[in-house]
Coordinates of C-alpha atoms and ligand atoms in Angstrom, one line a residue:
M1 CA 19.3 18.8 -4.4
T2 CA 20.8 15.6 -3.1
K3 CA 22.6 12.9 -5.1
S4 CA 20.2 10.5 -6.9
R5 CA 19.5 7.2 -5.2
F6 CA 18.1 5.8 -8.4
P7 CA 20.1 3.7 -10.8
K8 CA 21.0 5.4 -14.1
E9 CA 18.8 3.2 -16.2
F10 CA 15.8 3.6 -13.8
L11 CA 12.5 3.4 -15.8
W12 CA 10.4 6.5 -14.9
G13 CA 7.0 6.7 -16.5
G14 CA 3.3 6.4 -16.3
A15 CA 0.7 3.7 -16.7
T16 CA -2.8 3.3 -18.2
A17 CA -5.0 0.5 -19.4
A18 CA -6.8 0.2 -22.8
N19 CA -10.3 0.0 -21.4
Q20 CA -9.8 3.1 -19.3
V21 CA -8.3 5.4 -22.0
E22 CA -8.9 4.2 -25.5
G23 CA -12.6 4.7 -26.2
A24 CA -13.5 3.7 -29.7
F25 CA -15.0 0.5 -28.2
D26 CA -16.7 -0.6 -31.5
K27 CA -14.2 0.8 -34.0
D28 CA -12.2 -1.1 -36.6
G29 CA -13.5 -4.6 -35.8
K30 CA -13.1 -4.5 -32.0
G31 CA -15.4 -6.8 -30.0
L32 CA -17.0 -6.0 -26.7
S33 CA -14.9 -6.5 -23.6
I34 CA -16.1 -7.2 -20.1
F35 CA -15.5 -3.6 -19.0
D36 CA -17.6 -2.2 -21.9
M37 CA -20.6 -3.6 -20.0
V38 CA -20.1 -1.7 -16.8
T39 CA -22.4 1.4 -16.4
F40 CA -21.8 4.5 -14.3
V41 CA -23.5 4.5 -10.9
P42 CA -23.6 7.7 -8.9
K43 CA -21.8 7.6 -5.6
E44 CA -24.9 7.7 -3.4
E45 CA -26.3 4.6 -5.2
R46 CA -23.2 2.6 -5.1
G47 CA -22.6 -0.7 -3.3
A48 CA -19.4 -2.6 -2.7
I49 CA -18.0 -3.6 -6.1
E50 CA -20.0 -2.0 -8.8
M51 CA -18.2 -3.6 -11.7
D52 CA -19.1 -7.2 -10.9
I53 CA -21.8 -8.5 -13.3
K54 CA -23.3 -11.5 -11.7
S55 CA -25.8 -13.2 -13.9
E56 CA -26.8 -13.8 -17.5
A57 CA -30.0 -11.9 -16.9
E58 CA -28.0 -8.9 -15.7
L59 CA -25.7 -9.1 -18.7
A60 CA -28.7 -9.4 -21.1
S61 CA -30.4 -6.4 -19.6
L62 CA -27.2 -4.4 -20.0
L63 CA -26.9 -5.5 -23.6
A64 CA -30.5 -4.5 -24.2
G65 CA -29.8 -1.0 -22.9
E66 CA -32.2 -1.4 -20.0
K67 CA -29.8 0.0 -17.5
G68 CA -29.2 3.2 -19.5
D69 CA -26.4 4.1 -21.8
N70 CA -23.7 5.6 -19.6
F71 CA -20.9 3.1 -20.2
P72 CA -17.8 5.3 -19.4
K73 CA -15.2 2.7 -20.4
R74 CA -16.6 2.6 -23.9
R75 CA -15.6 6.2 -24.4
G76 CA -12.4 6.3 -22.2
V77 CA -10.6 9.6 -23.0
D78 CA -10.3 8.9 -26.7
F79 CA -6.7 7.9 -26.6
Y80 CA -7.5 5.8 -29.7
H81 CA -7.6 9.0 -31.8
R82 CA -5.4 11.3 -29.6
Y83 CA -2.5 9.0 -28.8
K84 CA 0.0 11.2 -30.7
E85 CA -0.9 14.2 -28.7
D86 CA -0.8 12.2 -25.4
I87 CA 2.5 10.5 -26.1
A88 CA 4.0 13.9 -27.0
L89 CA 3.0 15.1 -23.5
F90 CA 4.5 12.0 -21.9
A91 CA 7.7 12.7 -23.9
E92 CA 7.7 16.3 -22.6
M93 CA 7.7 15.0 -19.1
G94 CA 10.7 12.8 -20.0
F95 CA 9.0 9.4 -19.7
K96 CA 11.5 6.6 -20.1
T97 CA 8.6 4.1 -20.3
Y98 CA 4.9 4.0 -20.8
R99 CA 2.9 1.1 -19.4
L100 CA -0.2 0.4 -21.5
S101 CA -2.4 -2.6 -22.1
I102 CA -3.6 -4.1 -25.3
S103 CA -7.3 -4.6 -25.6
W104 CA -7.7 -8.4 -26.2
P105 CA -11.0 -7.9 -28.2
R106 CA -9.3 -5.4 -30.5
I107 CA -7.0 -8.3 -31.5
F108 CA -9.3 -11.3 -31.1
P109 CA -12.9 -9.7 -31.1
N110 CA -14.5 -12.9 -29.8
G111 CA -11.5 -14.4 -28.0
D112 CA -11.9 -17.7 -29.8
D113 CA -11.4 -16.5 -33.4
A114 CA -9.0 -18.4 -35.6
E115 CA -7.4 -15.3 -37.0
P116 CA -6.5 -11.9 -35.4
N117 CA -8.0 -8.6 -36.4
E118 CA -5.5 -6.8 -38.6
A119 CA -6.9 -3.4 -37.9
G120 CA -6.4 -3.9 -34.1
L121 CA -2.8 -5.1 -34.6
A122 CA -2.1 -2.1 -36.8
F123 CA -3.4 0.4 -34.2
Y124 CA -0.8 -0.8 -31.6
D125 CA 1.9 -0.8 -34.3
K126 CA 1.2 2.9 -34.7
V127 CA 1.2 3.5 -30.9
F128 CA 4.5 1.7 -30.4
D129 CA 6.1 3.5 -33.3
E130 CA 5.1 6.8 -31.8
L131 CA 6.5 5.8 -28.4
L132 CA 9.8 4.6 -29.9
K133 CA 10.1 7.8 -31.9
H134 CA 10.1 9.6 -28.6
D135 CA 12.5 7.1 -27.0
I136 CA 9.8 5.8 -24.7
E137 CA 10.0 2.1 -24.0
P138 CA 6.6 0.4 -24.1
L139 CA 5.8 -1.8 -21.1
V140 CA 2.8 -3.9 -22.3
T141 CA 0.2 -5.6 -20.1
I142 CA -1.3 -8.4 -22.2
S143 CA -4.6 -8.6 -20.1
H144 CA -5.8 -5.7 -18.0
Y145 CA -9.5 -6.5 -17.3
E146 CA -10.3 -6.6 -21.1
M147 CA -11.4 -10.1 -21.8
P148 CA -13.6 -10.4 -24.9
L149 CA -17.2 -10.6 -23.7
N150 CA -17.9 -13.6 -25.9
L151 CA -15.5 -15.7 -23.6
V152 CA -17.8 -14.9 -20.7
Q153 CA -20.9 -15.7 -22.5
K154 CA -19.7 -18.9 -24.2
Y155 CA -17.3 -20.4 -21.7
N156 CA -17.9 -18.6 -18.4
G157 CA -14.4 -17.1 -18.7
W158 CA -11.4 -18.8 -17.0
E159 CA -13.5 -21.4 -15.5
D160 CA -13.1 -23.2 -18.8
R161 CA -9.7 -24.7 -19.5
R162 CA -10.0 -23.8 -23.2
L163 CA -9.2 -20.2 -22.2
V164 CA -5.6 -21.3 -21.8
D165 CA -5.2 -21.9 -25.5
F166 CA -7.1 -18.8 -26.5
F167 CA -4.9 -16.7 -24.3
V168 CA -1.7 -18.3 -25.4
R169 CA -2.6 -17.8 -29.0
Y170 CA -3.4 -14.1 -28.3
A171 CA 0.0 -13.7 -26.4
E172 CA 1.9 -15.4 -29.2
T173 CA 0.3 -13.2 -31.8
L174 CA 1.5 -10.2 -29.8
F175 CA 5.0 -11.5 -29.4
N176 CA 5.4 -12.3 -33.1
R177 CA 3.9 -9.1 -34.3
Y178 CA 5.7 -6.7 -31.9
K179 CA 9.0 -8.5 -31.2
D180 CA 11.1 -5.7 -32.6
K181 CA 9.2 -3.0 -30.7
V182 CA 8.3 -4.3 -27.3
K183 CA 10.8 -5.9 -24.9
L184 CA 8.9 -5.5 -21.6
W185 CA 5.7 -7.5 -21.0
L186 CA 3.3 -8.3 -18.2
T187 CA 0.9 -11.2 -18.3
F188 CA -2.2 -10.5 -16.1
N189 CA -2.9 -7.2 -14.4
E190 CA -3.6 -7.7 -10.7
I191 CA -4.2 -11.4 -11.0
N192 CA -5.4 -11.6 -7.4
I193 CA -8.5 -9.5 -8.2
S194 CA -10.4 -12.7 -9.2
T195 CA -10.9 -13.6 -5.6
L196 CA -12.9 -10.4 -5.1
S197 CA -14.4 -9.9 -8.5
P198 CA -14.8 -13.1 -10.4
Y199 CA -16.2 -11.2 -13.4
I200 CA -13.4 -8.7 -13.8
G201 CA -10.6 -11.0 -12.8
S202 CA -11.7 -14.2 -14.5
G203 CA -14.7 -13.4 -16.7
M204 CA -17.1 -15.5 -14.6
L205 CA -20.7 -14.8 -13.8
V206 CA -21.0 -15.8 -10.2
E207 CA -24.6 -17.0 -10.5
R208 CA -23.4 -19.7 -12.8
L209 CA -21.0 -21.1 -10.2
T210 CA -22.1 -23.9 -8.0
N211 CA -19.2 -23.5 -5.7
R212 CA -17.8 -20.0 -5.8
E213 CA -14.4 -20.5 -4.1
Q214 CA -13.7 -23.8 -6.0
S215 CA -14.4 -22.1 -9.3
I216 CA -12.3 -19.0 -8.5
Y217 CA -9.2 -21.1 -7.6
Q218 CA -9.8 -23.4 -10.6
A219 CA -10.0 -20.4 -12.9
L220 CA -6.9 -19.0 -11.3
H221 CA -5.1 -22.2 -11.9
H222 CA -5.9 -21.9 -15.6
Q223 CA -4.6 -18.3 -15.5
F224 CA -1.4 -19.4 -13.8
V225 CA -0.8 -22.0 -16.5
A226 CA -1.6 -19.6 -19.3
S227 CA 0.7 -17.0 -17.8
A228 CA 3.6 -19.5 -17.5
L229 CA 3.0 -20.6 -21.1
A230 CA 3.0 -17.0 -22.2
V231 CA 6.4 -16.5 -20.4
K232 CA 7.7 -19.6 -22.3
A233 CA 6.5 -18.2 -25.6
C234 CA 7.9 -14.7 -24.9
H235 CA 11.3 -16.1 -24.2
Q236 CA 11.2 -18.2 -27.3
V237 CA 10.1 -15.5 -29.6
I238 CA 11.9 -12.5 -28.0
P239 CA 14.9 -13.9 -26.1
E240 CA 16.1 -10.5 -25.0
A241 CA 12.6 -9.5 -23.6
K242 CA 11.7 -9.5 -19.9
I243 CA 8.2 -10.6 -18.8
G244 CA 6.7 -10.2 -15.4
C245 CA 3.6 -10.9 -13.3
M246 CA 1.5 -8.2 -11.7
L247 CA 0.0 -8.2 -8.2
A248 CA -2.4 -5.8 -6.4
R249 CA -0.1 -5.6 -3.4
M250 CA -1.6 -5.2 0.0
E251 CA 0.9 -4.7 2.8
V252 CA -0.9 -5.9 6.0
Y253 CA -0.2 -4.8 9.5
P254 CA -1.4 -6.4 12.7
E255 CA -3.8 -4.2 14.6
T256 CA -1.8 -4.6 17.8
C257 CA 1.2 -6.8 18.9
H258 CA -1.3 -9.3 20.3
P259 CA -0.2 -12.6 18.7
D260 CA -3.8 -13.2 17.4
D261 CA -3.5 -9.9 15.4
V262 CA 0.0 -10.8 14.2
L263 CA -1.1 -14.2 13.0
A264 CA -4.2 -12.6 11.3
A265 CA -1.9 -10.2 9.5
L266 CA 0.5 -12.9 8.5
E267 CA -2.3 -15.0 7.1
E268 CA -3.8 -12.0 5.2
D269 CA -0.4 -11.3 3.8
Q270 CA 0.1 -14.9 2.7
K271 CA -3.2 -14.8 0.8
N272 CA -1.9 -11.9 -1.1
L273 CA 1.6 -13.4 -1.7
F274 CA 0.2 -16.7 -2.8
F275 CA -0.2 -15.3 -6.4
T276 CA 3.4 -14.2 -6.7
D277 CA 4.6 -17.4 -4.9
V278 CA 3.2 -19.4 -7.8
Q279 CA 4.3 -17.0 -10.6
V280 CA 7.8 -16.2 -9.2
R281 CA 8.7 -19.4 -7.4
G282 CA 6.9 -21.7 -9.8
A283 CA 4.8 -23.8 -7.3
Y284 CA 1.8 -23.6 -5.1
P285 CA 2.9 -22.8 -1.5
N286 CA 2.1 -25.2 1.3
F287 CA -0.1 -22.8 3.2
M288 CA -2.4 -22.6 0.2
L289 CA -2.5 -26.4 -0.4
D290 CA -3.4 -26.6 3.3
Y291 CA -6.1 -24.0 2.8
F292 CA -7.5 -26.0 -0.2
K293 CA -7.6 -29.1 1.9
K294 CA -9.4 -27.5 4.8
N295 CA -11.9 -25.9 2.6
N296 CA -12.6 -28.8 0.4
I297 CA -11.2 -27.2 -2.7
N298 CA -9.9 -29.5 -5.3
I299 CA -7.9 -28.0 -8.1
E300 CA -8.1 -30.0 -11.2
M301 CA -4.6 -30.1 -12.8
Q302 CA -3.6 -31.7 -16.0
P303 CA -0.5 -33.8 -16.2
G304 CA 2.4 -31.5 -16.8
D305 CA 0.8 -28.4 -15.3
Q306 CA 3.1 -28.3 -12.3
E307 CA 6.2 -28.7 -14.5
I308 CA 5.0 -25.8 -16.7
L309 CA 4.7 -23.6 -13.6
A310 CA 8.1 -24.6 -12.4
A311 CA 9.8 -24.3 -15.7
H312 CA 8.6 -20.8 -16.6
P313 CA 8.6 -18.4 -13.7
V314 CA 8.5 -14.7 -14.5
D315 CA 11.6 -12.5 -14.9
F316 CA 10.4 -9.8 -12.6
L317 CA 7.6 -9.0 -10.2
S318 CA 5.5 -5.9 -10.8
F319 CA 2.8 -4.6 -8.6
S320 CA 0.4 -1.8 -7.8
Y321 CA 0.6 -0.1 -4.5
Y322 CA -2.0 2.4 -3.3
M323 CA -2.5 1.7 0.4
S324 CA -1.8 -0.6 3.3
M325 CA -4.3 -2.6 5.3
V326 CA -4.7 -3.7 9.0
A327 CA -5.8 -7.1 10.1
S328 CA -7.3 -8.0 13.4
G329 CA -7.6 -11.3 15.2
S330 CA -11.1 -10.3 16.3
P331 CA -13.4 -11.0 13.3
E332 CA -16.1 -8.6 14.5
K333 CA -13.9 -5.5 13.9
K334 CA -15.3 -3.1 11.4
K335 CA -13.7 -3.0 8.0
E336 CA -12.6 0.0 6.0
K337 CA -13.2 0.1 2.3
G338 CA -10.4 0.1 -0.3
N339 CA -10.9 -0.2 -4.0
F340 CA -11.4 -4.0 -3.9
F341 CA -10.0 -4.9 -0.5
S342 CA -11.1 -4.0 3.0
G343 CA -9.5 -4.0 6.5
V344 CA -9.5 -2.4 9.9
K345 CA -8.9 1.3 10.2
N346 CA -5.3 2.4 10.8
P347 CA -5.4 5.4 13.3
Y348 CA -1.9 6.6 12.1
L349 CA -2.8 7.1 8.5
E350 CA -4.9 9.5 6.5
A351 CA -7.2 8.4 3.8
S352 CA -8.1 9.7 0.3
D353 CA -11.5 10.9 -0.5
W354 CA -12.3 7.3 -1.5
G355 CA -11.2 6.0 1.9
W356 CA -7.9 4.5 0.7
Q357 CA -5.4 4.6 3.6
I358 CA -2.3 6.5 2.4
D359 CA 0.9 4.9 3.6
P360 CA 4.2 5.9 1.8
K361 CA 6.4 4.0 4.3
G362 CA 4.3 0.9 3.6
L363 CA 5.8 1.0 0.1
R364 CA 9.3 0.8 1.5
I365 CA 8.2 -2.0 3.8
T366 CA 6.6 -3.9 1.0
L367 CA 9.5 -3.5 -1.4
K368 CA 11.9 -4.8 1.3
K369 CA 9.6 -7.7 2.2
M370 CA 9.0 -8.8 -1.4
Y371 CA 12.6 -8.6 -2.4
D372 CA 13.7 -10.6 0.6
R373 CA 11.1 -13.3 -0.3
Y374 CA 11.7 -13.5 -4.0
Q375 CA 15.1 -12.0 -4.9
V376 CA 13.9 -10.9 -8.4
P377 CA 13.8 -7.3 -9.7
L378 CA 10.7 -5.4 -8.7
F379 CA 8.7 -2.9 -10.7
I380 CA 6.1 -0.5 -9.3
V381 CA 3.7 -0.3 -12.2
E382 CA 0.9 1.6 -10.4
N383 CA 0.9 4.1 -7.6
G384 CA -1.0 7.4 -7.4
L385 CA -3.7 9.4 -5.8
G386 CA -7.3 9.5 -7.1
A387 CA -8.6 12.9 -6.3
Y388 CA -11.1 15.6 -7.3
D389 CA -9.3 18.3 -9.3
T390 CA -10.5 21.9 -9.7
V391 CA -9.8 24.0 -12.8
E392 CA -9.2 27.6 -11.6
E393 CA -10.5 30.6 -13.5
D394 CA -7.1 31.1 -15.1
G395 CA -7.1 27.5 -16.3
S396 CA -4.5 26.2 -13.8
I397 CA -4.9 23.0 -11.8
N398 CA -3.0 23.2 -8.6
D399 CA -2.8 19.5 -7.5
D400 CA -0.4 19.9 -4.6
Y401 CA -2.1 17.0 -2.8
R402 CA -1.1 14.8 -5.7
I403 CA 2.5 16.0 -5.7
D404 CA 2.6 15.4 -1.9
Y405 CA 1.4 11.9 -2.3
L406 CA 3.8 11.0 -5.1
R407 CA 6.8 12.7 -3.5
A408 CA 6.3 10.8 -0.3
H409 CA 6.1 7.5 -2.1
I410 CA 9.0 8.1 -4.4
E411 CA 11.1 9.2 -1.4
Q412 CA 10.3 5.8 0.3
M413 CA 11.1 4.0 -2.9
G414 CA 14.5 5.7 -3.0
H415 CA 15.1 4.6 0.6
A416 CA 14.2 1.0 -0.3
I417 CA 16.8 1.2 -3.2
E418 CA 19.4 2.4 -0.7
D419 CA 18.4 -0.5 1.5
G420 CA 19.5 -2.8 -1.3
V421 CA 16.2 -3.6 -3.1
D422 CA 16.4 -4.0 -6.9
V423 CA 13.7 -1.8 -8.4
M424 CA 13.5 -1.5 -12.2
G425 CA 11.2 1.4 -12.5
Y426 CA 8.1 3.3 -11.4
T427 CA 5.1 4.1 -13.5
S428 CA 2.6 6.3 -11.8
W429 CA -1.0 5.3 -12.3
G430 CA -3.2 7.2 -14.7
C431 CA -0.6 9.6 -15.9
I432 CA -3.4 11.1 -18.0
D433 CA -6.8 11.3 -16.4
L434 CA -8.9 8.2 -17.2
I435 CA -12.0 6.3 -16.2
S436 CA -11.8 4.7 -12.8
A437 CA -11.6 0.9 -12.8
S438 CA -13.7 0.4 -9.6
T439 CA -16.2 3.2 -9.9
S440 CA -16.2 4.2 -13.6
E441 CA -15.9 7.8 -12.5
M442 CA -14.1 10.3 -14.6
S443 CA -14.0 12.7 -11.6
K444 CA -11.7 10.4 -9.7
R445 CA -8.5 11.7 -11.3
Y446 CA -4.9 10.5 -11.1
G447 CA -3.2 12.4 -14.0
F448 CA -0.4 14.9 -14.5
I449 CA -2.6 15.7 -17.6
Y450 CA -6.2 16.8 -17.1
V451 CA -8.8 15.7 -19.5
D452 CA -11.9 17.9 -19.9
Q453 CA -14.7 15.3 -19.5
D454 CA -17.2 14.6 -16.7
D455 CA -18.8 11.4 -15.4
Y456 CA -21.5 11.6 -18.1
G457 CA -19.2 12.1 -21.0
N458 CA -19.7 15.9 -21.3
G459 CA -16.6 17.9 -22.2
T460 CA -14.2 18.9 -24.9
L461 CA -11.6 16.2 -24.1
E462 CA -9.0 18.9 -24.2
R463 CA -5.8 18.0 -22.4
K464 CA -4.3 20.5 -19.9
K465 CA -1.1 20.2 -17.8
K466 CA -1.6 20.2 -14.1
K467 CA 0.9 21.6 -11.6
S468 CA 2.2 18.0 -11.1
F469 CA 3.2 17.8 -14.7
D470 CA 6.2 20.1 -14.3
W471 CA 7.0 18.6 -10.9
Y472 CA 7.2 15.1 -12.4
K473 CA 9.2 16.3 -15.3
K474 CA 11.8 17.7 -12.8
V475 CA 11.8 14.4 -10.9
I476 CA 12.6 12.5 -14.0
E477 CA 15.1 15.0 -15.3
T478 CA 17.1 14.8 -12.0
N479 CA 16.6 11.0 -11.8
G480 CA 14.7 11.4 -8.6
A481 CA 17.2 13.6 -6.9
D482 CA 15.0 16.7 -6.8
L483 CA 11.6 15.9 -5.3
T484 CA 10.8 19.5 -4.1
Ligands
BG6_501 C1 -5.8 -0.9 -10.1 C2 -6.1 -1.2 -11.5 O1 -6.6 -1.7 -9.3 O2 -6.1 0.3 -9.5 C3 -6.3 0.0 -12.4 O3 -5.1 -2.0 -12.1 C4 -7.1 1.0 -11.6 O4 -7.0 -0.4 -13.5 C5 -6.3 1.5 -10.4 O5 -7.6 2.1 -12.3 C6 -7.0 2.5 -9.5 O6 -8.3 2.1 -9.1 P1 -9.5 3.0 -9.4 O7 -10.6 2.2 -9.0 O8 -9.3 4.3 -8.6 O9 -9.5 3.3 -10.9

């Protein structure tokens, strides 16, 4: 065992989102969320992004039950009723932090309600108390793909400026209620997803949009302003709290050293870093203003918006990291599929069963690059391997492939810290098996804790420790010194 490379106060833990674990989608006054509407589609019938609902007709047919009744995110893994048992298991692994999201429609069932739903607020009080009892610090995502459906139906989501007020009221409600319990916050999960999935990222039905790109960037502008106002409110209500943004980070490599490929990679990378440029540096970068001009995109800003963005940057930058991408200067090159993103195949990397190109060193590269660019603390709030697990006859689950994946990434994160990068913590994604965001599968598992449930909701929901459970426990115990 070597000396730990990780700071003493390093925040080890795991991450989930309300819509993927809670279930109880209609309990205690909760309204429907955008993800409650996504049905399970078997792999062979699947297209590119299954979760994007495009039209009012599609939504109406889902609401009428015409597309079946297998809505996996409505059932999650029943964390709503089993949170005590689950948190006890997190505590057994030694978690210092647990990243969870609050379901917006549990608090404001319609999103535009004047008053919050007390039963929803009370649920998270209980969850936070349980975490604090075990010395686990909550890290809370305010919005993780859980917009109240009513905001889609009535306003077409973030296309409408009024969403800023609804979101800020929601965020302020959370800060006031949980100010003594939660000191670490994130505004929007993977804010960049809107460019690929306007429904999930911004609550917009694309068939309602006359100019798709214009609407996406307008909606994002509203989200940027709302996020900055939430940062402001958080600092006012909980001065000792830290609040960050969250990016689905894509490290992009050029396919070759041909300058055309290098330029293509740089431009892809800029598209990704645009979001953190606004949220960390507090202003739209020139390359994006130029892109808007060339593409006839006119962002409508209200007076004072730019000042709001500049005055309230985030305290830290958090991101998810699963894979890296390759860009080519030749547009005809075939693209590989990721969860939401696609790129050219990297011949040096292996891919997961879902085609995600596994690249631990890319994590070190990305940490170094982002720290150089922003000079703010970084937090890896999602990383992990989605895989099929097998329960052996003796009940054991030997997920060595998951241990290998995590070990290699943690190792590289350690090197980045040695290289001088300020990393606050690491929360591995789906610390307990949950419903996949992109495919709604249960069989795509990330957890240290197995949950007995299949893609159709059959199973006892019993929790079982996988081999990776004890491995991660040791990693935390030794503060990352022992990764064997
Ligand atoms: C991120 C999301 O995109 O990736 C999570 O923030 C998601 O919600 C995770 O679950 C893994 O993706 P998937 O599609 O395998 O669940």
